[in-house]
Each structure stands twice: as structure tokens, then as C-alpha cells.
Coordinates of C-alpha atoms in Angstrom, one line a residue:
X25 CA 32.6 57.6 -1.1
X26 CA 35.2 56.1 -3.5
X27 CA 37.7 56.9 -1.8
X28 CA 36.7 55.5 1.4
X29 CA 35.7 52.5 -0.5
X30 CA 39.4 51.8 -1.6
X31 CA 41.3 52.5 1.3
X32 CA 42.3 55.9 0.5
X33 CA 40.1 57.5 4.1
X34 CA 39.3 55.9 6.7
X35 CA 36.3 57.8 7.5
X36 CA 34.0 61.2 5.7
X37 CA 32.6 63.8 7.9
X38 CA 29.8 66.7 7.0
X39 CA 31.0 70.2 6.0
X40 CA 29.3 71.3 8.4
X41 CA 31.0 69.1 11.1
X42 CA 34.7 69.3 9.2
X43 CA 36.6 71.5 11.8
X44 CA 34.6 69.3 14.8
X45 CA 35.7 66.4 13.8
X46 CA 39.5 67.5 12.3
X47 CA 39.9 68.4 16.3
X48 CA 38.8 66.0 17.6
X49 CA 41.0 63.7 15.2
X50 CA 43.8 65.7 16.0
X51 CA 43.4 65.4 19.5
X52 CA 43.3 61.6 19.1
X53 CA 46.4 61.8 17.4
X54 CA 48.0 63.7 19.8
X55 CA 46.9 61.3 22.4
X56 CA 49.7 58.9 21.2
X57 CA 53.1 58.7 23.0
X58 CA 55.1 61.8 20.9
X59 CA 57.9 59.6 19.9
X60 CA 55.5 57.2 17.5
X61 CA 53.3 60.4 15.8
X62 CA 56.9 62.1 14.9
X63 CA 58.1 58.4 13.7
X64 CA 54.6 58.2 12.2
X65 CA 55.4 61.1 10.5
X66 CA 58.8 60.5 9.3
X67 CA 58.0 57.7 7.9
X68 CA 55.1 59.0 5.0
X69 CA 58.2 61.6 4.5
X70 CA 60.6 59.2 3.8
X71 CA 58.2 57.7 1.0
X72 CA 58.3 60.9 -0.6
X73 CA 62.1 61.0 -0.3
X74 CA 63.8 57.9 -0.9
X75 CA 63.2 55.3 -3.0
X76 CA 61.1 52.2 -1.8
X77 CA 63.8 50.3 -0.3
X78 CA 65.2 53.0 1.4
X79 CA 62.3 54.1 2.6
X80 CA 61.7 50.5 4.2
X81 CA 65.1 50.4 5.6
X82 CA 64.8 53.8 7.6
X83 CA 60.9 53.0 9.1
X84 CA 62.3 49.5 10.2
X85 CA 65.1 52.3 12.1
X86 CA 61.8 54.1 13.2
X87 CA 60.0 51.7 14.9
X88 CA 62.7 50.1 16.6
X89 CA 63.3 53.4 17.7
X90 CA 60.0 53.2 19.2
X91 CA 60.0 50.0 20.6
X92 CA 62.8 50.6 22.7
X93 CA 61.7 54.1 24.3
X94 CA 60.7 54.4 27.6
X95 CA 57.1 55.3 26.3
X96 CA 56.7 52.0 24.3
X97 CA 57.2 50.8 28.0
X98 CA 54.9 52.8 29.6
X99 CA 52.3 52.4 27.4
X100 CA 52.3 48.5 27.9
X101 CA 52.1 49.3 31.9
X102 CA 49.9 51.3 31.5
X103 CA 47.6 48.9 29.6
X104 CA 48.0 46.0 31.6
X105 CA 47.7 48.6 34.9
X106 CA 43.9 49.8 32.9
X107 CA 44.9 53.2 33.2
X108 CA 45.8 56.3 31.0
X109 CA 49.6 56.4 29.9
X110 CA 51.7 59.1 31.3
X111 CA 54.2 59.6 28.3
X112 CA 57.1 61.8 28.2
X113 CA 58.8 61.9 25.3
X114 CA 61.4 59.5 25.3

């Protein structure tokens, strides 16, 4: 409970609903266009690498990355066309 208090989770789940709920999560996450969970990715692993500024310097790389793939594109059609995006990767 403290640690959803301070930010640390965003949500707690039952034991007995743990592996439900981690799939389902998952599945969520997988959801997303591939290019922005692997940038997503990178960047909590380039925390852990470089130092702060560095860190900052190579997400900013990331998520222009992103916003200039073909699935950044598609998802915005998609939205405005109300429909489920078809994403492929680049």
C-alpha cells in the first residue's frame, strides 16, 4: 500500500489473481505499436547505464525515433478513423 501511495506501482493485485492480472497486463503492453515498448524499454536500461544526462540525451533519440515511424502514424489514423491500429513494426 506504500508503495502505491508514493508512486512506486501503479496498481496491487491479490495472490490469488497475480498471474491473471500479470497477463493481462502484459497483453496490454503488448497491445502498443512494438517500436515504443522496445524504446520504452531502452530507455529504463539506459538509466541503469549512463549517467543522468546521458540517459536523457539517448530517450530524447528514442522517442523521436518513435515519432517519426510509420506506426506513430498509424496509430494517429487509426484514432481519428475510431478503429484498432494495425502496427507493423516500423
Amino acid at each position: 500500500d506504500e508503495a502505491l501511495r508514493v508512486g512506486l506501482v501503479n496498481f496491487i493485485v491479490s495472490e490469488e489473481s497475480i498471474l491473471k492480472d500479470a497477463l493481462v497486463y502484459a497483453e496490454r503492453i503488448a497491445s502498443n505499436a512494438p517500436l515504443t515498448v522496445k524504446a520504452a524499454k531502452a530507455a529504463v536500461n539506459a538509466y541503469e547505464k549512463y549517467s543522468q544526462i546521458e540517459a536523457a540525451s539517448a530517450i530524447a533519440d528514442l522517442v523521436d525515433a518513435c515519432f517519426d515511424s510509420e506506426d506513430y502514424k498509424e496509430g494517429r489514423r487509426a484514432f481519428a478513423e475510431k478503429r484498432a491500429p494495425e502496427f507493423k513494426g516500423r
